[in-house]
Short mmCIF file of C-alpha atoms in Angstrom, two decimals:
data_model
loop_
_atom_site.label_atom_id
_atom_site.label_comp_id
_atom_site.label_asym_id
_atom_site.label_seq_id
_atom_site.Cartn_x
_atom_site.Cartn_y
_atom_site.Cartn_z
CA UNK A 107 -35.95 -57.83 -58.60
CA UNK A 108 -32.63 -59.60 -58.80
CA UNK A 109 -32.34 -63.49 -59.13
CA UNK A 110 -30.20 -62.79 -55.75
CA UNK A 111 -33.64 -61.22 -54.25
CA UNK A 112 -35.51 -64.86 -54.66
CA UNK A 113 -35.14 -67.41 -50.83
CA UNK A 114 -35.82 -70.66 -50.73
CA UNK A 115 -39.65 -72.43 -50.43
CA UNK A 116 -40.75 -74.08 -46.99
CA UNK A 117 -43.07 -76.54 -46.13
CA UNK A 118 -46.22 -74.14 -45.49
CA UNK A 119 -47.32 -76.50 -42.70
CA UNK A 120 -45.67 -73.54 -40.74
CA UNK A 121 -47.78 -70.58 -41.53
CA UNK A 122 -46.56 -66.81 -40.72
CA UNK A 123 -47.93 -64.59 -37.88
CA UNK A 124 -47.61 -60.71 -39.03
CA UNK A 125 -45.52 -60.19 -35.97
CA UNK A 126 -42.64 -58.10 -35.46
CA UNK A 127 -40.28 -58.56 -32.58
CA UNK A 128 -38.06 -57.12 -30.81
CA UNK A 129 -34.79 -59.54 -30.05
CA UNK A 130 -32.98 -59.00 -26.72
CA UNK A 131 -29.59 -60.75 -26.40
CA UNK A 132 -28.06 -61.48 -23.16
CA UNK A 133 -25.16 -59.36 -22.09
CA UNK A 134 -24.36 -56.10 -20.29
CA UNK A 135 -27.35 -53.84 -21.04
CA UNK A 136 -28.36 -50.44 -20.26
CA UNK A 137 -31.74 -50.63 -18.46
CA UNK A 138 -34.46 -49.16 -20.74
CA UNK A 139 -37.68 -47.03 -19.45
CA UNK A 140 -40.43 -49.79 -20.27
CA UNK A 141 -43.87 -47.88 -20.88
CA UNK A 142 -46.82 -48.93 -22.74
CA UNK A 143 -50.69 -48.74 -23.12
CA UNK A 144 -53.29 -49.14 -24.90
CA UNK A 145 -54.65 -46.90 -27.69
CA UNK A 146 -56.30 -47.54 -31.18
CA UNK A 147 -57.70 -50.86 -30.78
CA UNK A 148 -54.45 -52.34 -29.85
CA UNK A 149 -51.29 -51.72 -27.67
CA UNK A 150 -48.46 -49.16 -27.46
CA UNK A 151 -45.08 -49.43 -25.70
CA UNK A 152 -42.14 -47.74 -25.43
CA UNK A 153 -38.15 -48.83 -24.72
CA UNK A 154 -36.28 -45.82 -24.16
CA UNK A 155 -32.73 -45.80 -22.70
CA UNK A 156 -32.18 -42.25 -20.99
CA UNK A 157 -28.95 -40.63 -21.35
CA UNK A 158 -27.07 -37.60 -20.14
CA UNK A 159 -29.36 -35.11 -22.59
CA UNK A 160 -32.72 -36.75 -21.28
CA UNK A 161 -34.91 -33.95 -20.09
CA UNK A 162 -37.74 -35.49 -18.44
CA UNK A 163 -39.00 -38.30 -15.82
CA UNK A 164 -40.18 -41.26 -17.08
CA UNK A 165 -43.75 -40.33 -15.43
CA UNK A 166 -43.52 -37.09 -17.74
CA UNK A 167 -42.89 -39.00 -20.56
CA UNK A 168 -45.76 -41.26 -19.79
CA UNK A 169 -47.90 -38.56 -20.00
CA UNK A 170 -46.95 -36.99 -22.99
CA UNK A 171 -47.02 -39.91 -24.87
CA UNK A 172 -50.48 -40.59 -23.87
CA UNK A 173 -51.38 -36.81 -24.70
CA UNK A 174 -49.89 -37.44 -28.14
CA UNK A 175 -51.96 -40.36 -28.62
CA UNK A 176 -54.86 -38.59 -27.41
CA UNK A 177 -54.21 -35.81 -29.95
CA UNK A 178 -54.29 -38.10 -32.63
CA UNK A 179 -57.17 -40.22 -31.85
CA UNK A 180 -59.16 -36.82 -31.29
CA UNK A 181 -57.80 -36.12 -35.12
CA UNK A 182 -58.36 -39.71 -37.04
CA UNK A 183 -60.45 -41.89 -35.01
CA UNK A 184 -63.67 -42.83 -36.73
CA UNK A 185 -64.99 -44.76 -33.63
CA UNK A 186 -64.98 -41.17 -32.04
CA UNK A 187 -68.03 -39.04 -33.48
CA UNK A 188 -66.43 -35.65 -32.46
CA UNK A 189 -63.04 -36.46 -34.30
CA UNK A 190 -61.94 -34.64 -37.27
CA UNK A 191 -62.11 -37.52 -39.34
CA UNK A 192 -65.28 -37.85 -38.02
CA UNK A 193 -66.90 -34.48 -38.38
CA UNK A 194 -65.20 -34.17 -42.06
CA UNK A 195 -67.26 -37.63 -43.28
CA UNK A 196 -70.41 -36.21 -41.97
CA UNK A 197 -69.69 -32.68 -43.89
CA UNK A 198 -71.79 -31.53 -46.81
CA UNK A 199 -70.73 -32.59 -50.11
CA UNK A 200 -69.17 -29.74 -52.06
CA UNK A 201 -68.10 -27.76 -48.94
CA UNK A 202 -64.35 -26.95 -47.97
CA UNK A 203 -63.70 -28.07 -44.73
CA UNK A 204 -60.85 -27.39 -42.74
CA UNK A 205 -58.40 -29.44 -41.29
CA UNK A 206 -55.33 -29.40 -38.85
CA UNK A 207 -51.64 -30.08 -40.28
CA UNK A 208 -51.26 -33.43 -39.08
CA UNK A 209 -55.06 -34.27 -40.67
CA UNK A 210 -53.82 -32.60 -43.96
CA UNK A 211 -50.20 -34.03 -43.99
CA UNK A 212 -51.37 -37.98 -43.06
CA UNK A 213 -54.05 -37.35 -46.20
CA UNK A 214 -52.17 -35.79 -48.69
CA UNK A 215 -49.18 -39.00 -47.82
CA UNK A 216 -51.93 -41.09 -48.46
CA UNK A 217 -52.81 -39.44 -51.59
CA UNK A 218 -49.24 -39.90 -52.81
CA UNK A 219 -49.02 -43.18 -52.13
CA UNK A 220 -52.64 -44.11 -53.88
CA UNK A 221 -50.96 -42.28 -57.30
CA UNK A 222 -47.85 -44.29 -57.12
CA UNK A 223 -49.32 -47.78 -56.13
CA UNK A 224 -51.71 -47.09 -59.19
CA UNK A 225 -54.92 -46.64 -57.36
CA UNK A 226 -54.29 -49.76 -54.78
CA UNK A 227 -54.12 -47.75 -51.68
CA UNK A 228 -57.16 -45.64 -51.24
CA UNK A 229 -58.21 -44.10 -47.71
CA UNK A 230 -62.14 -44.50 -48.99
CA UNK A 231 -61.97 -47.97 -49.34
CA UNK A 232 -64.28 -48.15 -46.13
CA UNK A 233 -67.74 -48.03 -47.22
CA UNK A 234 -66.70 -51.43 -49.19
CA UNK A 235 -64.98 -53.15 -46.18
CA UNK A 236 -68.13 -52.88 -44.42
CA UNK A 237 -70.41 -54.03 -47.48
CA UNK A 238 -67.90 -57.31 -47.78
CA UNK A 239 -68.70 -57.99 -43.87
CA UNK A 240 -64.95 -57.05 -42.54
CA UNK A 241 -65.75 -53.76 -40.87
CA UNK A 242 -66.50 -52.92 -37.51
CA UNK A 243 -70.23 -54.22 -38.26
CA UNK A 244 -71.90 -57.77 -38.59
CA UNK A 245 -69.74 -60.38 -40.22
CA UNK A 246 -70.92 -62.28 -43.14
CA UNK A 247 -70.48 -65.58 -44.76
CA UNK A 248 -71.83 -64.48 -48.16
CA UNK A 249 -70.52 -61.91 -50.92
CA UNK A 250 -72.55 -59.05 -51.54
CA UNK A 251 -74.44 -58.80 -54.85
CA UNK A 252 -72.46 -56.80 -58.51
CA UNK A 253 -75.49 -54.23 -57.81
CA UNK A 254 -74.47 -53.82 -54.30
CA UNK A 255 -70.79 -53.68 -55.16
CA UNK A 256 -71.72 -50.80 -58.28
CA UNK A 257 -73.61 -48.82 -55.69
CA UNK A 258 -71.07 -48.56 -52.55
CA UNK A 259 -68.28 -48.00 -55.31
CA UNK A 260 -69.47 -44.24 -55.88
CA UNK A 261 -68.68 -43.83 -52.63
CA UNK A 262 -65.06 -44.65 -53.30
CA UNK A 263 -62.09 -43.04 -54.58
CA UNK A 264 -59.50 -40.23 -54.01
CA UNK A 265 -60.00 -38.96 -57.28
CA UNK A 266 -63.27 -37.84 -55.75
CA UNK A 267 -61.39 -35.22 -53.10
CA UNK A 268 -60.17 -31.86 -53.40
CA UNK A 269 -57.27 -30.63 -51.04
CA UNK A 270 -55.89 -27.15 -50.81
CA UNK A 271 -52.70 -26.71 -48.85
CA UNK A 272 -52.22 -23.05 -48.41
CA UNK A 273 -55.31 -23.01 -46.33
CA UNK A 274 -55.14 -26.98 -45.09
CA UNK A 275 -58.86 -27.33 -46.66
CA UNK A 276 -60.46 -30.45 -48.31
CA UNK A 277 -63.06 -30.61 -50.37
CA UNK A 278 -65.39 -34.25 -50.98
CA UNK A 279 -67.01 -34.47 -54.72
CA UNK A 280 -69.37 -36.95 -53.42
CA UNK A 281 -70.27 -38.77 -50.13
CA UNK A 282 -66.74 -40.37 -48.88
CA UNK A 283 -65.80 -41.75 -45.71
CA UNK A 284 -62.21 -41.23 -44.79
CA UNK A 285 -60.63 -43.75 -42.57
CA UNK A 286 -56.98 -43.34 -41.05
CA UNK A 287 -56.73 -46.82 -39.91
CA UNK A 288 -54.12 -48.10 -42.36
CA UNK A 289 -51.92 -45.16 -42.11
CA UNK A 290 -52.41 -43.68 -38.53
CA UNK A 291 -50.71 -45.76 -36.26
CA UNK A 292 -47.36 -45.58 -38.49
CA UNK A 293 -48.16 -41.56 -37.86
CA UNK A 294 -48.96 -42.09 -34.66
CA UNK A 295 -45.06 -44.39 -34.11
CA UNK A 296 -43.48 -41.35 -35.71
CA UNK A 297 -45.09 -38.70 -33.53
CA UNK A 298 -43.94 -40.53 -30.72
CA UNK A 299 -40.53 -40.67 -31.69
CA UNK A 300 -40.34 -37.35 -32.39
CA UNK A 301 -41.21 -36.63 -28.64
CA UNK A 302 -38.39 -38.66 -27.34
CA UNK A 303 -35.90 -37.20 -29.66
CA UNK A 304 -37.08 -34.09 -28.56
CA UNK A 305 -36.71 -35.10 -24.83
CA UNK A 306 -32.87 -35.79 -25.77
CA UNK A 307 -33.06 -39.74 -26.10
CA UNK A 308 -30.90 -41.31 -28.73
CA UNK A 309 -32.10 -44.53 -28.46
CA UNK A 310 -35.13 -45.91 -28.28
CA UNK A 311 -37.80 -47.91 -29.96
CA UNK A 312 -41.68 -47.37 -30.60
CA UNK A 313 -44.49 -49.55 -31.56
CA UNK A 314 -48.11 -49.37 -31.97
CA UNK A 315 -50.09 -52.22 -32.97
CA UNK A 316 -46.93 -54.38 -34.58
CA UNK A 317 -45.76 -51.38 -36.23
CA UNK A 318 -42.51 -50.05 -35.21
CA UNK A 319 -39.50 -47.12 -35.29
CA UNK A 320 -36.21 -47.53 -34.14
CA UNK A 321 -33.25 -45.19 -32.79
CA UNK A 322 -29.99 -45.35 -32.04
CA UNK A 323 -28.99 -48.66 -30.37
CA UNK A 324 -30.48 -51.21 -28.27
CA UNK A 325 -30.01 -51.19 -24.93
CA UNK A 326 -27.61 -54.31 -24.93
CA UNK A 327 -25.64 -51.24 -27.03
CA UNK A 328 -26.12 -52.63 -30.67
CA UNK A 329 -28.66 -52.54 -32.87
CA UNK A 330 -31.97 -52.97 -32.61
CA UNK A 331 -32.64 -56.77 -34.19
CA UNK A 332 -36.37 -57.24 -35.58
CA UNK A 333 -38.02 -60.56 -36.70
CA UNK A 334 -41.31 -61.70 -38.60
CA UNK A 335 -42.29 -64.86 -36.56
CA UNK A 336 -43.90 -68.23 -37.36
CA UNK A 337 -46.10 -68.22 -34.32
CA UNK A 338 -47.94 -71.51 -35.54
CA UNK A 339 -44.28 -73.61 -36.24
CA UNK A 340 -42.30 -73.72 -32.97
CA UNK A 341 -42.89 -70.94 -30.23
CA UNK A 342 -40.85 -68.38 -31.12
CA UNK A 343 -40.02 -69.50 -34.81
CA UNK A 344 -38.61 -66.48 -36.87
CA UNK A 345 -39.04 -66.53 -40.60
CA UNK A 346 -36.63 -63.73 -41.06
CA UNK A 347 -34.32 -61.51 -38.93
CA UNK A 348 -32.67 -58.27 -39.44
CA UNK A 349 -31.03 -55.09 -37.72
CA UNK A 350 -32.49 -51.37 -37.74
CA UNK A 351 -31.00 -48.20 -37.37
CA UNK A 352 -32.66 -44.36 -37.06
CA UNK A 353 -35.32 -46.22 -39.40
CA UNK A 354 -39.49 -47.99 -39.06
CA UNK A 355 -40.75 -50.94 -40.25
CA UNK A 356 -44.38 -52.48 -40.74
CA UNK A 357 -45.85 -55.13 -42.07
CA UNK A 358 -49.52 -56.32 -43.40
CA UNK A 359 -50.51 -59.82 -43.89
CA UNK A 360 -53.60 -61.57 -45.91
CA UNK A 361 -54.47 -64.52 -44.49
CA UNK A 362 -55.72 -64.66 -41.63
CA UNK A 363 -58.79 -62.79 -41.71
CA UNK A 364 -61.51 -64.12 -44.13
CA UNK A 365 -64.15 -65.88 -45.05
CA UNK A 366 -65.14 -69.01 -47.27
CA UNK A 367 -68.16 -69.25 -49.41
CA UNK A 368 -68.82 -71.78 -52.22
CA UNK A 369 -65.52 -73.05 -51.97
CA UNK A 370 -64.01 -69.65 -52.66
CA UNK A 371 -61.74 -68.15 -49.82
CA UNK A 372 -62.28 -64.15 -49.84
CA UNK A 373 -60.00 -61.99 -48.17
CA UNK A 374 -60.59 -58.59 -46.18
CA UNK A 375 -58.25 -56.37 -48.20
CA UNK A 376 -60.31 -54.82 -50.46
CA UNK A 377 -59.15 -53.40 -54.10
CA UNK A 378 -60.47 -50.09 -53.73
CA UNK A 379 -60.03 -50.72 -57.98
CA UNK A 380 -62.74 -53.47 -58.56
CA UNK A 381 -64.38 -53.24 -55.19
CA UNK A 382 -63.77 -56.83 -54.41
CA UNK A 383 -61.41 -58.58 -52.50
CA UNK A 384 -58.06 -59.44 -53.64
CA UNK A 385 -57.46 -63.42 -55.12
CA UNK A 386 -53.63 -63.62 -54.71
CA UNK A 387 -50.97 -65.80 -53.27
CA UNK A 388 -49.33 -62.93 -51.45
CA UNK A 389 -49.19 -63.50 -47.99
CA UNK A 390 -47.08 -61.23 -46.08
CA UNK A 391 -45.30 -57.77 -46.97
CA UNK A 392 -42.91 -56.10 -44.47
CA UNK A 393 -41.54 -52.61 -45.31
CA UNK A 394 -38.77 -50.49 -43.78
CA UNK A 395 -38.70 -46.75 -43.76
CA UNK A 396 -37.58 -43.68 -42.42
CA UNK A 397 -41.12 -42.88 -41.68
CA UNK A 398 -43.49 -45.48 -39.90
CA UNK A 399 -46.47 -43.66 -41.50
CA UNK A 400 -45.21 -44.39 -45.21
CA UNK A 401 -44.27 -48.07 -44.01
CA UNK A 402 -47.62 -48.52 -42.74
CA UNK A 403 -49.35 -47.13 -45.87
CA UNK A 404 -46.88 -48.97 -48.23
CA UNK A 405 -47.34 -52.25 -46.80
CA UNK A 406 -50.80 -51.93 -47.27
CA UNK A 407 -50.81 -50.75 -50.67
CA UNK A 408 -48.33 -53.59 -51.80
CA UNK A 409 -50.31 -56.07 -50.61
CA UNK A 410 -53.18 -54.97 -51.51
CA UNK A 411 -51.50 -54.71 -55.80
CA UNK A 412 -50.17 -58.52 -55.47
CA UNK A 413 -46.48 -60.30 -55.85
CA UNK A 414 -45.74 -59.39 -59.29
CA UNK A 415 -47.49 -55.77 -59.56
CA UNK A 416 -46.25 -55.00 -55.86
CA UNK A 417 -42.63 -56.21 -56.60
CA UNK A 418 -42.26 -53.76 -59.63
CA UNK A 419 -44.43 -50.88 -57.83
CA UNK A 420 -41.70 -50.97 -54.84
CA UNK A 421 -38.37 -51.58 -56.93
CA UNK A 422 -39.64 -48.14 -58.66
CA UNK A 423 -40.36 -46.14 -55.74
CA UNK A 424 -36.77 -47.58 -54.33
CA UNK A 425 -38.68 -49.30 -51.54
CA UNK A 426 -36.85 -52.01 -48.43
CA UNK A 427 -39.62 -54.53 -49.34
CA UNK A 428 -39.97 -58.49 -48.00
CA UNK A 429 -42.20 -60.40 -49.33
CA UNK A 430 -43.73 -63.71 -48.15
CA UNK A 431 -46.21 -65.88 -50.56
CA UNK A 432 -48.14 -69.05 -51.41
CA UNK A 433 -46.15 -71.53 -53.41
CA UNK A 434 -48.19 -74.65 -54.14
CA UNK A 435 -48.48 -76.33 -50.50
CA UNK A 436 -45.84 -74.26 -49.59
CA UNK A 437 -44.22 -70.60 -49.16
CA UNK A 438 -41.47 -69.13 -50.64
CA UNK A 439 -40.01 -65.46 -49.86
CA UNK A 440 -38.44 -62.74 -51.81
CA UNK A 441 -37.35 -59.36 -51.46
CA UNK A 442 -36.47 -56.16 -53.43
CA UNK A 443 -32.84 -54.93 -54.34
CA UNK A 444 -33.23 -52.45 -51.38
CA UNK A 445 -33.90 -54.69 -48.64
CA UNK A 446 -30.74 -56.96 -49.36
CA UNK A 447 -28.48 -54.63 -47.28
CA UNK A 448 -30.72 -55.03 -44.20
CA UNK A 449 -30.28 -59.01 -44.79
CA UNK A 450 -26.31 -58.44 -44.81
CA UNK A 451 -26.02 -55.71 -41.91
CA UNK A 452 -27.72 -58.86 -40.00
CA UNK A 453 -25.16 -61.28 -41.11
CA UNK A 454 -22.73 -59.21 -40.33
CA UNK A 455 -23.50 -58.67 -36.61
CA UNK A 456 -23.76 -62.19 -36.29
#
């Protein structure tokens, strides 16, 4: 990363939400179809501005979103017992199972990404969330034992699956547990966007859960301006703006959620690596991308790898990174060579 890539430090008395928002200016405005519900544990909405090539009523599009949604909860929801997901982690060992495209095309992403970010971003990290107390089970205040850790980490690892995409098969080595949640909303964002484009809008936005796609302009008729806000400083602090085009954003923080034993703070992102959690100063990662679903996996995966390993990881793979981290008492934030143009595009529209 550049010396140009490095912002100032900050009193840390403000600490960062993993937020993104949406920033509407005043001004004439084209008005929007507003739509949103729930789905995946957390919220979906939609701003689309219909045009002259927009094919459908905004009650249509409500309910093909939802069927969308629907499709891909019934696909990668592990709280559902008769999802795919679901019915592929309680398959025999050894056996090829098969799977739909979107199944095989979110896991085989996911795969990618785990090669690239050296093993930090691994969908069978689960079975160790839950050990550590962070999963959808009973909390804890206490680390598990090095035995405990040894034993729940053959159940780990992507090395241990087999995937065959002429027939859309995979194949588990050992007992896994597959869970989409750190890479199937982003899928879900894009597969909602491609239904809009596909009902003729040109601009619109999508989010899921904080993650977020883009199109076209806003409806005040520029471009779509998206913040990271200090929620905890003044209401509606930002700690960084910028503009969007035709492109997705996400962002995954580590601090919020953890617990404190003996004096040491542990975090719930795991390293699916040592099966423990991470003990960095990294705080915050936001990353753009044509696709939501690699922007949701990447931000995990960055954070998950640290500052300093995450910072060279993205600058390979050519990644829009931001990056927000402990300095002393306070913060300081950087970003990578290929986010700088979203900081000037911002300037610029100012």
């Amino acid at each position: 990363m550049t010396s140009a890539g490095k912002l100032k430090s900050h009193s840390f008395e403000w600490l960062f939400s993993i937020v993104l928002l949406l920033l509407v200016g005043c001004g004439d405005a084209a008005a929007p179809w507003n739509l949103a519900g729930s789905t995946m544990g957390t919220t979906w909405r939609v701003a689309a501005v219909p045009g002259e090539h927009t094919s459908v009523t905004e009650e249509a599009l409500q309910v093909e979103i939802e069927a969308v949604l629907e499709a891909v909860n019934a696909s990668m929801s592990t709280y559902r017992a008769d999802s795919e997901v679901s019915r592929f982690n309680a398959a025999p060992v050894g056996e090829w199972f098969e799977v739909s495209s979107d199944f095989y095309l979110v896991l085989s992403s996911a795969m990618a990404i785990s090669w690239q970010s050296n093993g930090a971003y691994d969908l069978t990290v689960g079975p160790l969330v839950n050990l550590w107390g962070f999963g959808p089970g009973d909390r804890t205040d206490e680390p598990p034992s090095s035995e405990a850790i040894d034993a729940v980490m053959a159940q780990v690892g992507q090395d241990k699956l087999r995937v065959d995409g002429e027939i859309y098969s995979v194949l588990k080595q050992a007992e896994l547990y597959l869970d989409f949640s750190s890479i199937a909303k982003g899928f879900a964002v894009d597969e909602l966007a491609r239904v809009l484009a596909g009902a003729g809008f040109e601009n619109y936005l999508v989010e899921i859960g904080g993650e977020m796609r883009v199109a076209g302009q806003s409806p005040r008729g520029d471009a779509w301006r998206i913040a990271i806000e200090k929620p905890e400083a003044v209401p509606g602090g930002i700690a960084q703006a910028f503009a969007l085009e035709d492109e997705a954003v996400a962002t995954s923080g580590d601090y919020r959620n953890f617990f404190e034993a003996d004096g040491v703070r542990y975090s719930h992102t795991i390293d699916p690596r040592t099966g423990e959690p991470v003990a960095h100063e990294l705080v915050s990662v936001t990353v753009v991308h044509p696709s939501c679903m690699m922007a949701d996996a990447w931000a995990t995966a960055l954070t998950v790898l640290g500052a300093e390993e995450a910072r060279i990881v993205a600058e390979a793979a050519g990644l829009a990174v931001y990056f927000i981290q402990r300095e002393g008492d306070g913060y300081s934030e950087s970003y990578t060579d290929a986010f700088a143009p979203y900081l000037q595009r911002t300037d610029a529209a100012n």
